[in-house]
Coordinates of C-alpha atoms and ligand atoms in Angstrom, one line a residue:
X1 CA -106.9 0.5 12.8
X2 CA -106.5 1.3 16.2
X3 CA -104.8 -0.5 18.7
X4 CA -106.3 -2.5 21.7
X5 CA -105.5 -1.9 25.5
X6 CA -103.8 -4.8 25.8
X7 CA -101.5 -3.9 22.9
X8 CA -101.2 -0.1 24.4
X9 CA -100.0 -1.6 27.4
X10 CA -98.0 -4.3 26.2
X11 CA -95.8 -1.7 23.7
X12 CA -95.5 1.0 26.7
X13 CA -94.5 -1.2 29.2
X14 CA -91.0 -2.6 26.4
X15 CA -91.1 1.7 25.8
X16 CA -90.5 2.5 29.9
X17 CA -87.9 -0.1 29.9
X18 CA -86.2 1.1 26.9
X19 CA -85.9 4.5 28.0
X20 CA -85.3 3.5 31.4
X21 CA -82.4 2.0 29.7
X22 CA -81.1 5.7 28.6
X23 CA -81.7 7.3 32.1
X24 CA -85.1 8.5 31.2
X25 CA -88.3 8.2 33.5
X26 CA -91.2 7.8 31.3
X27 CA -93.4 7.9 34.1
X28 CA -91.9 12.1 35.1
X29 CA -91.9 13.2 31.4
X30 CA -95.8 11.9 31.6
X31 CA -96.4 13.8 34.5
X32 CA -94.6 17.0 33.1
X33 CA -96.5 16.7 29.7
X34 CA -100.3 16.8 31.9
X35 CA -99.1 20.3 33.4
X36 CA -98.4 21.9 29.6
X37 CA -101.6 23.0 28.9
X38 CA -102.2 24.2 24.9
X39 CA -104.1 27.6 24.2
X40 CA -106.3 26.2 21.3
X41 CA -107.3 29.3 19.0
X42 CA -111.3 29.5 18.9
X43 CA -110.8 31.1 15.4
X44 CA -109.7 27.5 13.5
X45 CA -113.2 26.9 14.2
X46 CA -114.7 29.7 11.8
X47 CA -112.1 30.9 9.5
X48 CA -111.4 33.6 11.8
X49 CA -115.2 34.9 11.6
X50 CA -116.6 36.3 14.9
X51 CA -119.6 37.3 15.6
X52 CA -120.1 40.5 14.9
X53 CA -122.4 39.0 11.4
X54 CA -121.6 42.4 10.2
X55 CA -120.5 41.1 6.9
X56 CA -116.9 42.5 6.9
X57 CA -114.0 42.0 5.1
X58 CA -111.4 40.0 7.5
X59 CA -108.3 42.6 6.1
X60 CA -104.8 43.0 8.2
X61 CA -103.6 40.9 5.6
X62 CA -104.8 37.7 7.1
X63 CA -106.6 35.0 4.4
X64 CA -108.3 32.2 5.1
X65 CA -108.7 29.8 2.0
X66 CA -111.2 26.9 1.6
X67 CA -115.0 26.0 1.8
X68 CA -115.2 23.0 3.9
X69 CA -118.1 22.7 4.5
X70 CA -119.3 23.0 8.8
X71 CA -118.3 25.8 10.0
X72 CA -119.6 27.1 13.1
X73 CA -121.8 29.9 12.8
X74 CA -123.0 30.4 16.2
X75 CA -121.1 30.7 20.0
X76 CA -123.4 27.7 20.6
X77 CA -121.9 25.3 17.3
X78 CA -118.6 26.9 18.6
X79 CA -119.0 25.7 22.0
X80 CA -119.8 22.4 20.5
X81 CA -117.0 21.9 17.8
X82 CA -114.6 22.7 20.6
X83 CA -116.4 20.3 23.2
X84 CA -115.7 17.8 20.7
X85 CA -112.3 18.7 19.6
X86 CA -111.0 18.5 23.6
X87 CA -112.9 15.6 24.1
X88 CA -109.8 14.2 21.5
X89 CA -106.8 15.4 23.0
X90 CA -105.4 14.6 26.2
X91 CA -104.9 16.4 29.2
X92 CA -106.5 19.7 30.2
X93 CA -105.9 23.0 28.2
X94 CA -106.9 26.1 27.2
X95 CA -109.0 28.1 24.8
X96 CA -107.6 31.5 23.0
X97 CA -110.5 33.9 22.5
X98 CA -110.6 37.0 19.9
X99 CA -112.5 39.8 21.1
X100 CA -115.2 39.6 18.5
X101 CA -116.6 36.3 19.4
X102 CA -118.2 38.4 22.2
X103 CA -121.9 37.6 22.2
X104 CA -123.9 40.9 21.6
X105 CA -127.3 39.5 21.6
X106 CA -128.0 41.0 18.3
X107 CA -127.1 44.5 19.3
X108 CA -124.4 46.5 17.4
X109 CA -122.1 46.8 19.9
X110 CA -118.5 48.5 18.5
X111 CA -115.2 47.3 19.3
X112 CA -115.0 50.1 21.8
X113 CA -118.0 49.0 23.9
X114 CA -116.8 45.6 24.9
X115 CA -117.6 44.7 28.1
X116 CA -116.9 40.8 30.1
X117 CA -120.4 40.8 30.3
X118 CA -120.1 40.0 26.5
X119 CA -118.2 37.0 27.4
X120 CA -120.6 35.6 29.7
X121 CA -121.2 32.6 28.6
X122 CA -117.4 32.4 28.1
X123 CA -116.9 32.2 31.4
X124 CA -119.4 29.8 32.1
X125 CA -118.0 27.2 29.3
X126 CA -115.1 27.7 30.8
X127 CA -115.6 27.4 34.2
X128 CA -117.9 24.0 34.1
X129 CA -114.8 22.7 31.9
X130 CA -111.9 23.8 33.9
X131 CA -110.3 25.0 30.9
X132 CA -108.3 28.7 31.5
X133 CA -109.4 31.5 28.9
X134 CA -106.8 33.8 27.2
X135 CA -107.9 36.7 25.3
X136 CA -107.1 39.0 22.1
X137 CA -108.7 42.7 20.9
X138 CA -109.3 42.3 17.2
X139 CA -107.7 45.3 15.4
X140 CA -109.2 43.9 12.1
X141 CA -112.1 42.9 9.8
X142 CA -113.6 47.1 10.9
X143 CA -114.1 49.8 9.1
X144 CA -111.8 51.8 11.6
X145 CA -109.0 49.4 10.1
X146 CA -109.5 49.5 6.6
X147 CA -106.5 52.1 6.5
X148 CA -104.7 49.0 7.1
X149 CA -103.2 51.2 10.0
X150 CA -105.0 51.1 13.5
X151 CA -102.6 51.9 17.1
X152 CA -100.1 53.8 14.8
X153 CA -102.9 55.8 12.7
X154 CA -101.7 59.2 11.6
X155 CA -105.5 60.4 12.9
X156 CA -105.6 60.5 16.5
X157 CA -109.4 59.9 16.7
X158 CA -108.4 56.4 14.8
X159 CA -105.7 56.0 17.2
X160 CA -108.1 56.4 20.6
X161 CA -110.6 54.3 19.2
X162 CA -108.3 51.2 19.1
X163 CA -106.6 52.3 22.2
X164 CA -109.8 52.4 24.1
X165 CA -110.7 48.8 22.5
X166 CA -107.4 47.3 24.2
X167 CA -107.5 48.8 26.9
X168 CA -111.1 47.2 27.3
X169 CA -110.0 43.8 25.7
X170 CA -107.4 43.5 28.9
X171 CA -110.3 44.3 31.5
X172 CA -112.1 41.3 29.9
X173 CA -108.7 39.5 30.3
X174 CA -108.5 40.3 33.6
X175 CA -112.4 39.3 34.1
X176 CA -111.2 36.1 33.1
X177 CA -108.5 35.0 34.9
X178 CA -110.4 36.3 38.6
X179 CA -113.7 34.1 37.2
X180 CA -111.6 31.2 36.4
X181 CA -108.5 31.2 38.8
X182 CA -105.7 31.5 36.0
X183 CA -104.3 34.2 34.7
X184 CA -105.0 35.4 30.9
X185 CA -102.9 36.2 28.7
X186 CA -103.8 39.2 26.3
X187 CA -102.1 39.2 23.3
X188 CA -102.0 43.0 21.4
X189 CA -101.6 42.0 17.6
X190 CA -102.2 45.1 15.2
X191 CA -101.8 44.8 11.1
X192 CA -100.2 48.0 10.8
X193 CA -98.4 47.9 7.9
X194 CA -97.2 49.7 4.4
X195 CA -97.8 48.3 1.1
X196 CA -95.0 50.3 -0.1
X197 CA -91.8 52.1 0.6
X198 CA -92.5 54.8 3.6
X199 CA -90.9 57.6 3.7
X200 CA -90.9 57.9 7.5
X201 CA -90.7 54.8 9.5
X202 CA -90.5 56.4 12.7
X203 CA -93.2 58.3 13.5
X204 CA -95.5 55.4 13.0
X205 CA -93.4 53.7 15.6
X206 CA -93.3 56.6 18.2
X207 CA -96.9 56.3 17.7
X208 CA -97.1 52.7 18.1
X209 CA -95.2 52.7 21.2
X210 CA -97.0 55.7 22.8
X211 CA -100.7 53.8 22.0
X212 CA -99.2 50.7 23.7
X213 CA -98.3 52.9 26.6
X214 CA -101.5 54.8 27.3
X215 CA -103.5 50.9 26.3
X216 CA -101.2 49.5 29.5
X217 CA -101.4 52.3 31.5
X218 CA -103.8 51.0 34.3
X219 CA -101.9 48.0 36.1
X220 CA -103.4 44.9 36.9
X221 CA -102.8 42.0 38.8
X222 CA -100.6 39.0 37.2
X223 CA -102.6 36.8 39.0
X224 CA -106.0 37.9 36.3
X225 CA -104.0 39.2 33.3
X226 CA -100.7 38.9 31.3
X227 CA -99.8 41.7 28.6
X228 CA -98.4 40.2 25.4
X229 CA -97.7 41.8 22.1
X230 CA -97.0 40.1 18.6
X231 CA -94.6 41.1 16.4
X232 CA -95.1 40.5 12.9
X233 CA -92.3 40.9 9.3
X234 CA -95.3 41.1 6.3
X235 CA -98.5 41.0 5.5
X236 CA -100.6 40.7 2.5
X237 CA -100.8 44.6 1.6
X238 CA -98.3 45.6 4.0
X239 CA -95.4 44.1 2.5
X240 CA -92.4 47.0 2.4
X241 CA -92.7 47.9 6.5
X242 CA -94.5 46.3 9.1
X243 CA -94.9 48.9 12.1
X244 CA -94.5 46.2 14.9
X245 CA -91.7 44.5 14.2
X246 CA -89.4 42.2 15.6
X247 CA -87.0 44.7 17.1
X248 CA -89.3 47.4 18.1
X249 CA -91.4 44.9 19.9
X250 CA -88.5 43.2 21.7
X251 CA -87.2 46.4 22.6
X252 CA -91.1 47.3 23.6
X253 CA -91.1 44.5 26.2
X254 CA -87.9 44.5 27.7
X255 CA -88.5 47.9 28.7
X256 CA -92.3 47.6 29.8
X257 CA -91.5 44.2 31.2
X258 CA -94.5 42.7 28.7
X259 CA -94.7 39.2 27.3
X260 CA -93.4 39.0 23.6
X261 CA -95.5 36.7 21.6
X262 CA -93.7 34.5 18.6
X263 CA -95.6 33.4 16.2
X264 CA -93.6 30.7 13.9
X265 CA -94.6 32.1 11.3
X266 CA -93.7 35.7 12.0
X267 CA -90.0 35.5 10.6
X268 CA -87.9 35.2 7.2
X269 CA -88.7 31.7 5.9
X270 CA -85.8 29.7 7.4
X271 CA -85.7 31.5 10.4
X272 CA -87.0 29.5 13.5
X273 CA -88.3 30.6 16.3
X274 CA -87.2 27.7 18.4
X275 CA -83.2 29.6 18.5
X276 CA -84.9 32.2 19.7
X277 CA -86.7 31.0 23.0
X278 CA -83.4 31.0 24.8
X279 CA -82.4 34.1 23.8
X280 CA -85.4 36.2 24.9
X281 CA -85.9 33.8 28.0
X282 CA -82.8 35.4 29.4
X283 CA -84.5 39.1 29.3
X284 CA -87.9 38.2 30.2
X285 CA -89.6 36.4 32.5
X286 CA -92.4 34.8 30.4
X287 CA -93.0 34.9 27.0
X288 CA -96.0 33.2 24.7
X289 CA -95.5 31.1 21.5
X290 CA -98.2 31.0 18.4
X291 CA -97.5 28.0 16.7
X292 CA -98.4 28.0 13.2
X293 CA -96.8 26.2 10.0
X294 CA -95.7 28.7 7.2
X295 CA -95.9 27.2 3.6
X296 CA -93.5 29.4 1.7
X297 CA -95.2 32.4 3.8
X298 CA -97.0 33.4 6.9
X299 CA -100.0 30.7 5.4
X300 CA -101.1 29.4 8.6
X301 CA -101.3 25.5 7.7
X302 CA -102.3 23.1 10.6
X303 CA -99.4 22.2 12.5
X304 CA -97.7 18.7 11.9
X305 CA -95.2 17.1 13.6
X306 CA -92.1 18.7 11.5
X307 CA -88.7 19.2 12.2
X308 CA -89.7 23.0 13.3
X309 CA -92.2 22.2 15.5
X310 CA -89.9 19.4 17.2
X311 CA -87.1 21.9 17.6
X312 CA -89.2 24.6 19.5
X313 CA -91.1 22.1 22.0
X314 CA -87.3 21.1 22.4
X315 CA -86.1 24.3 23.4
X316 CA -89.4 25.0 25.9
X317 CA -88.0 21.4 28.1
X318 CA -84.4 22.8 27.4
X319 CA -85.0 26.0 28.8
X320 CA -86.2 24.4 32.2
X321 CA -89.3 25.7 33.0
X322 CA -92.2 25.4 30.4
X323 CA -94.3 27.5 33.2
X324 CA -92.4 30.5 31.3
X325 CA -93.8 29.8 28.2
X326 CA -97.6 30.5 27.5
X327 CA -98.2 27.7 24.1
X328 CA -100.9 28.6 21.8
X329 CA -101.7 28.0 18.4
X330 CA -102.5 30.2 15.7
X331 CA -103.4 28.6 12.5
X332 CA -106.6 28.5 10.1
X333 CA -107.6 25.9 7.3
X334 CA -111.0 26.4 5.9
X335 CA -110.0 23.3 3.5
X336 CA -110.6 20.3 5.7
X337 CA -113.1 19.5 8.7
X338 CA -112.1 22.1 11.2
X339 CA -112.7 20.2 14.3
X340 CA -109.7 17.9 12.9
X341 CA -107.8 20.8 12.2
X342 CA -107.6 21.6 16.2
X343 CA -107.1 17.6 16.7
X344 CA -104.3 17.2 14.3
X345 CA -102.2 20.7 15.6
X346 CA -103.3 20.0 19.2
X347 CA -102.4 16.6 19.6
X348 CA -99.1 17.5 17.4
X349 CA -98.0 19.8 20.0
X350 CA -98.1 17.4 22.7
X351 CA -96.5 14.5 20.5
X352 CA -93.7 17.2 20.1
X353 CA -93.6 18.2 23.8
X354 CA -93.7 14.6 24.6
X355 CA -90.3 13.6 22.4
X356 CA -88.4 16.4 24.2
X357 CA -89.2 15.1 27.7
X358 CA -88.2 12.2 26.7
X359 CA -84.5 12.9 25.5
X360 CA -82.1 11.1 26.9
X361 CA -80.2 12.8 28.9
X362 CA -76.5 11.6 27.4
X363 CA -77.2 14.2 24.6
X364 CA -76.6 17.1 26.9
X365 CA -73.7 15.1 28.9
X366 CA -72.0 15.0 25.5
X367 CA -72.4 18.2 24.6
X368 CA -70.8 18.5 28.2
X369 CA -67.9 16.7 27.6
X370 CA -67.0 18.4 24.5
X371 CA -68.0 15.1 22.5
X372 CA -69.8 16.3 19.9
X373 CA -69.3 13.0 17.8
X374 CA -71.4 11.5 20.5
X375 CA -73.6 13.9 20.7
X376 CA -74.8 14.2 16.9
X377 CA -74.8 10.5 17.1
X378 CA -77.0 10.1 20.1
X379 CA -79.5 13.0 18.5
X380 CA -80.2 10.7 15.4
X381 CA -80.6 7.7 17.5
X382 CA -82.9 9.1 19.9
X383 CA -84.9 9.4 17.1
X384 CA -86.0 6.4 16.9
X385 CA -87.0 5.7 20.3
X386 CA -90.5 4.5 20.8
X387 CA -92.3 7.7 22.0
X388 CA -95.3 6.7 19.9
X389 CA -96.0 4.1 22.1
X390 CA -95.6 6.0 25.2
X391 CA -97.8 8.5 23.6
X392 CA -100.9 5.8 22.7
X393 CA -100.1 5.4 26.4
X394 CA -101.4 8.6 27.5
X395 CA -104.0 8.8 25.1
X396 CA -105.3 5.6 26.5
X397 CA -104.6 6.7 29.9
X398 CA -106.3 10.0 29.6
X399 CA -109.4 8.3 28.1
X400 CA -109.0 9.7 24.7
X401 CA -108.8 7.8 21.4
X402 CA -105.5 6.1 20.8
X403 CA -103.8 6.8 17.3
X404 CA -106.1 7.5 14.3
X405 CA -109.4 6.2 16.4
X406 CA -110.3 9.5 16.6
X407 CA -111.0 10.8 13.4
X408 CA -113.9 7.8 13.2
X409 CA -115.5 10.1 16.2
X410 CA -114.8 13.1 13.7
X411 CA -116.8 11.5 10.6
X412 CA -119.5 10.7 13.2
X413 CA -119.7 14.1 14.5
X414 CA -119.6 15.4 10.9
X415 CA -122.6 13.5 9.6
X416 CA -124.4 14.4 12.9
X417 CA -123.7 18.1 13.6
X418 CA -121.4 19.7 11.1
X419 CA -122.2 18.5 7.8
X420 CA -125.7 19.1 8.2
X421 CA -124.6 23.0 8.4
X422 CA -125.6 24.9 5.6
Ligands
RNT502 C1 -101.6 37.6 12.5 C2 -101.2 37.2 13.8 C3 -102.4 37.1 14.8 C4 -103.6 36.4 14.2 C5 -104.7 36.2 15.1 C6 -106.0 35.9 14.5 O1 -100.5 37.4 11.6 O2 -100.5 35.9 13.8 O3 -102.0 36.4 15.9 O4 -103.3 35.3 13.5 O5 -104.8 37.2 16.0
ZN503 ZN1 -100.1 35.0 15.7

């Protein structure tokens, strides 16, 4: 099945001059695609389980389905999975942590007692890896949630509780970024949300917005931590009104000069959020992406290499400078090996990156010269250009498996470590 080196070379080398041929340097949008690094989410790994082992309910209308088995159950097997899933994709990248994948050793330690000494080993992972570390406060799967309601709780005492754990979760953040010599970026998602009708909207919104306030009161330096927030339409349970939605959060970060966060699978079903990346990139200076793959709904399938996820990798390279735009992923399927799952999305992502580098610039010039004959008809060519073979390329080059040769590493890994998890 896969392909030798001679063969890699042989195909990339008739690729270079084929794109050379449309004014595109292969050998630039290579070098571009190595400084894009991916913020894989640590929760594919576990069906979004943590490590608190306290038996709870995930709620905030998130729902993982499947029984694959090999999950991780540990930091340690998590460590691991991930070790193995990098050692697949090329280039260097990122991990995504949620706050309760802290490591309490054993002790009940509630979500507003966090400390980065929690994330110790973290760190350390990190650091020996090179890989940056962003960071999320979990405002679900608690007791303290249950309400389905958390920073926009009618009861104040509710209300200070999660306040206190974000305001924590971005001192870990910024713990982070000084240890490892990249900024994080914190990412405030809440589930707030009604089930049905509400008869007042608004207060739950003033509330929202002040709890964000007091959470980002103290500043800290962009050089440790970034501030994003997540808007969201539904949930499962909190279908009729979603506190933090699209508008109040855009308005939220415009204002407080915060990084918005789409998630693709945030918005009404054919609604992309590649259109919008231009659009908000004109009011803020950096904004991050959670790339997911709705099925009908907000279902959080792996990503594949779609039309969806080709348009907003697209519109990142369009836009001019990636560095604006923080890329991580956010999906969860408990139904196949979980260490493909990161693979599959990962190495998707950077296929998708990948084709937009590579466009050929006579797209735009058409657009340009108000020939939009040629530029529909240079669009469907380009879209047969050989970018898989520049791709095996950098596999190759990157000493990571070329085409499917990497899900044999996979089985091996499953019959060795994961399937022997029980
Ligand atoms: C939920 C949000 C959020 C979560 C993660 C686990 O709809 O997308 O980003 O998926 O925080
Ligand atoms: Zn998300």
């Amino acid at each position: 099945m896969a392909s030798t080196a001679k063969q890699v070379t042989a195909a990339f080398k008739l690729a270079e001059e084929l794109y050379a041929a449309y004014g595109v340097s292969v050998e630039k949008a290579l070098r571009r695609l190595t400084e894009i690094p991916i913020s894989l989410h640590c929760w594919q790994g576990d069906d979004v389980g943590g490590f608190e082992h306290a038996g709870k309910e995930l709620g905030g209308g998130l729902a993982v389905t499947g029984n694959y088995p090999g999950k991780a159950r540990t930091p340690d097997e998590l460590r691991a999975d991930l070790d193995m899933a990098l050692s697949l994709i090329p280039g260097s990248h990122r991990l995504n942590l949620h706050a309760f994948y802290g490591e309490f050793g054993g002790k009940k330690v509630d979500r507003d007692e966090i400390e980065p000494a929690h994330f110790k080993a973290w760190i350390e992972w990190a650091k020996e890896r090179g890989v940056g570390l962003d960071f999320n406060p979990t405002c679900f799967a608690h007791v303290k949630a249950a309400s389905g309601f958390t920073l926009s709780h009618a009861d104040k005492g509710i209300r200070k509780f999660w306040i206190e754990h974000c305001r924590r979760s971005r001192e870990i953040g910024a713990a982070f970024g000084k240890a490892l010599g990249s900024p994080c970026v914190t990412n405030v998602w809440v589930p707030d949300g009604f089930k049905d009708t509400p008869a007042d909207r608004q207060a739950p919104r003033e509330r929202l917005a002040d709890s964000l306030d007091e959470i980002f009161k103290k500043p800290l330096p962009s050089k440790h931590n970034l501030d994003a927030v997540e808007p969201k339409l539904f949930g499962i349970g909190a279908e009729s009104c979603t506190v933090g939605s699209a508008e109040f959060y855009l308005g939220y970060c415009i204002t407080r000069k915060k990084l918005l966060c789409l998630d693709s699978g945030h918005y009404h079903p054919t609604e992309s959020i590649a259109d919008k990346i231009s659009s908000v990139l004109l009011y803020l200076p950096e904004i991050l992406l959670h790339v997911s793959r709705g099925v009908r709904w907000d279902s959080d399938h792996v990503v594949t290499l779609d039309d969806d996820l080709r348009n907003i990798a697209r519109e990142i390279i369009a836009c001019g400078d990636p560095g604006r735009v923080h890329i991580g992923l956010d999906y969860f399927d408990a139904s196949i090996n979980r260490v493909a799952a990161w693979t599959i999305g990962t190495r998707n992502m950077l296929r998708a990156l990948l084709i937009a580098l590579l466009e050929p610039p006579a797209i735009r010039a058409a657009e340009v010269a108000g020939d939009t004959t040629a530029r529909l008809a240079l669009q469907e060519e380009a879209k047969g250009l050989p970018y898989g073979a520049v791709w095996d390329f950098y596999c190759h080059s990157q000493e990571t498996p070329v085409g499917g040769a990497w899900l044999a590493d996979i089985r091996r890994y499953e019959d060795a470590v994961t399937g022997k998890r029980r």
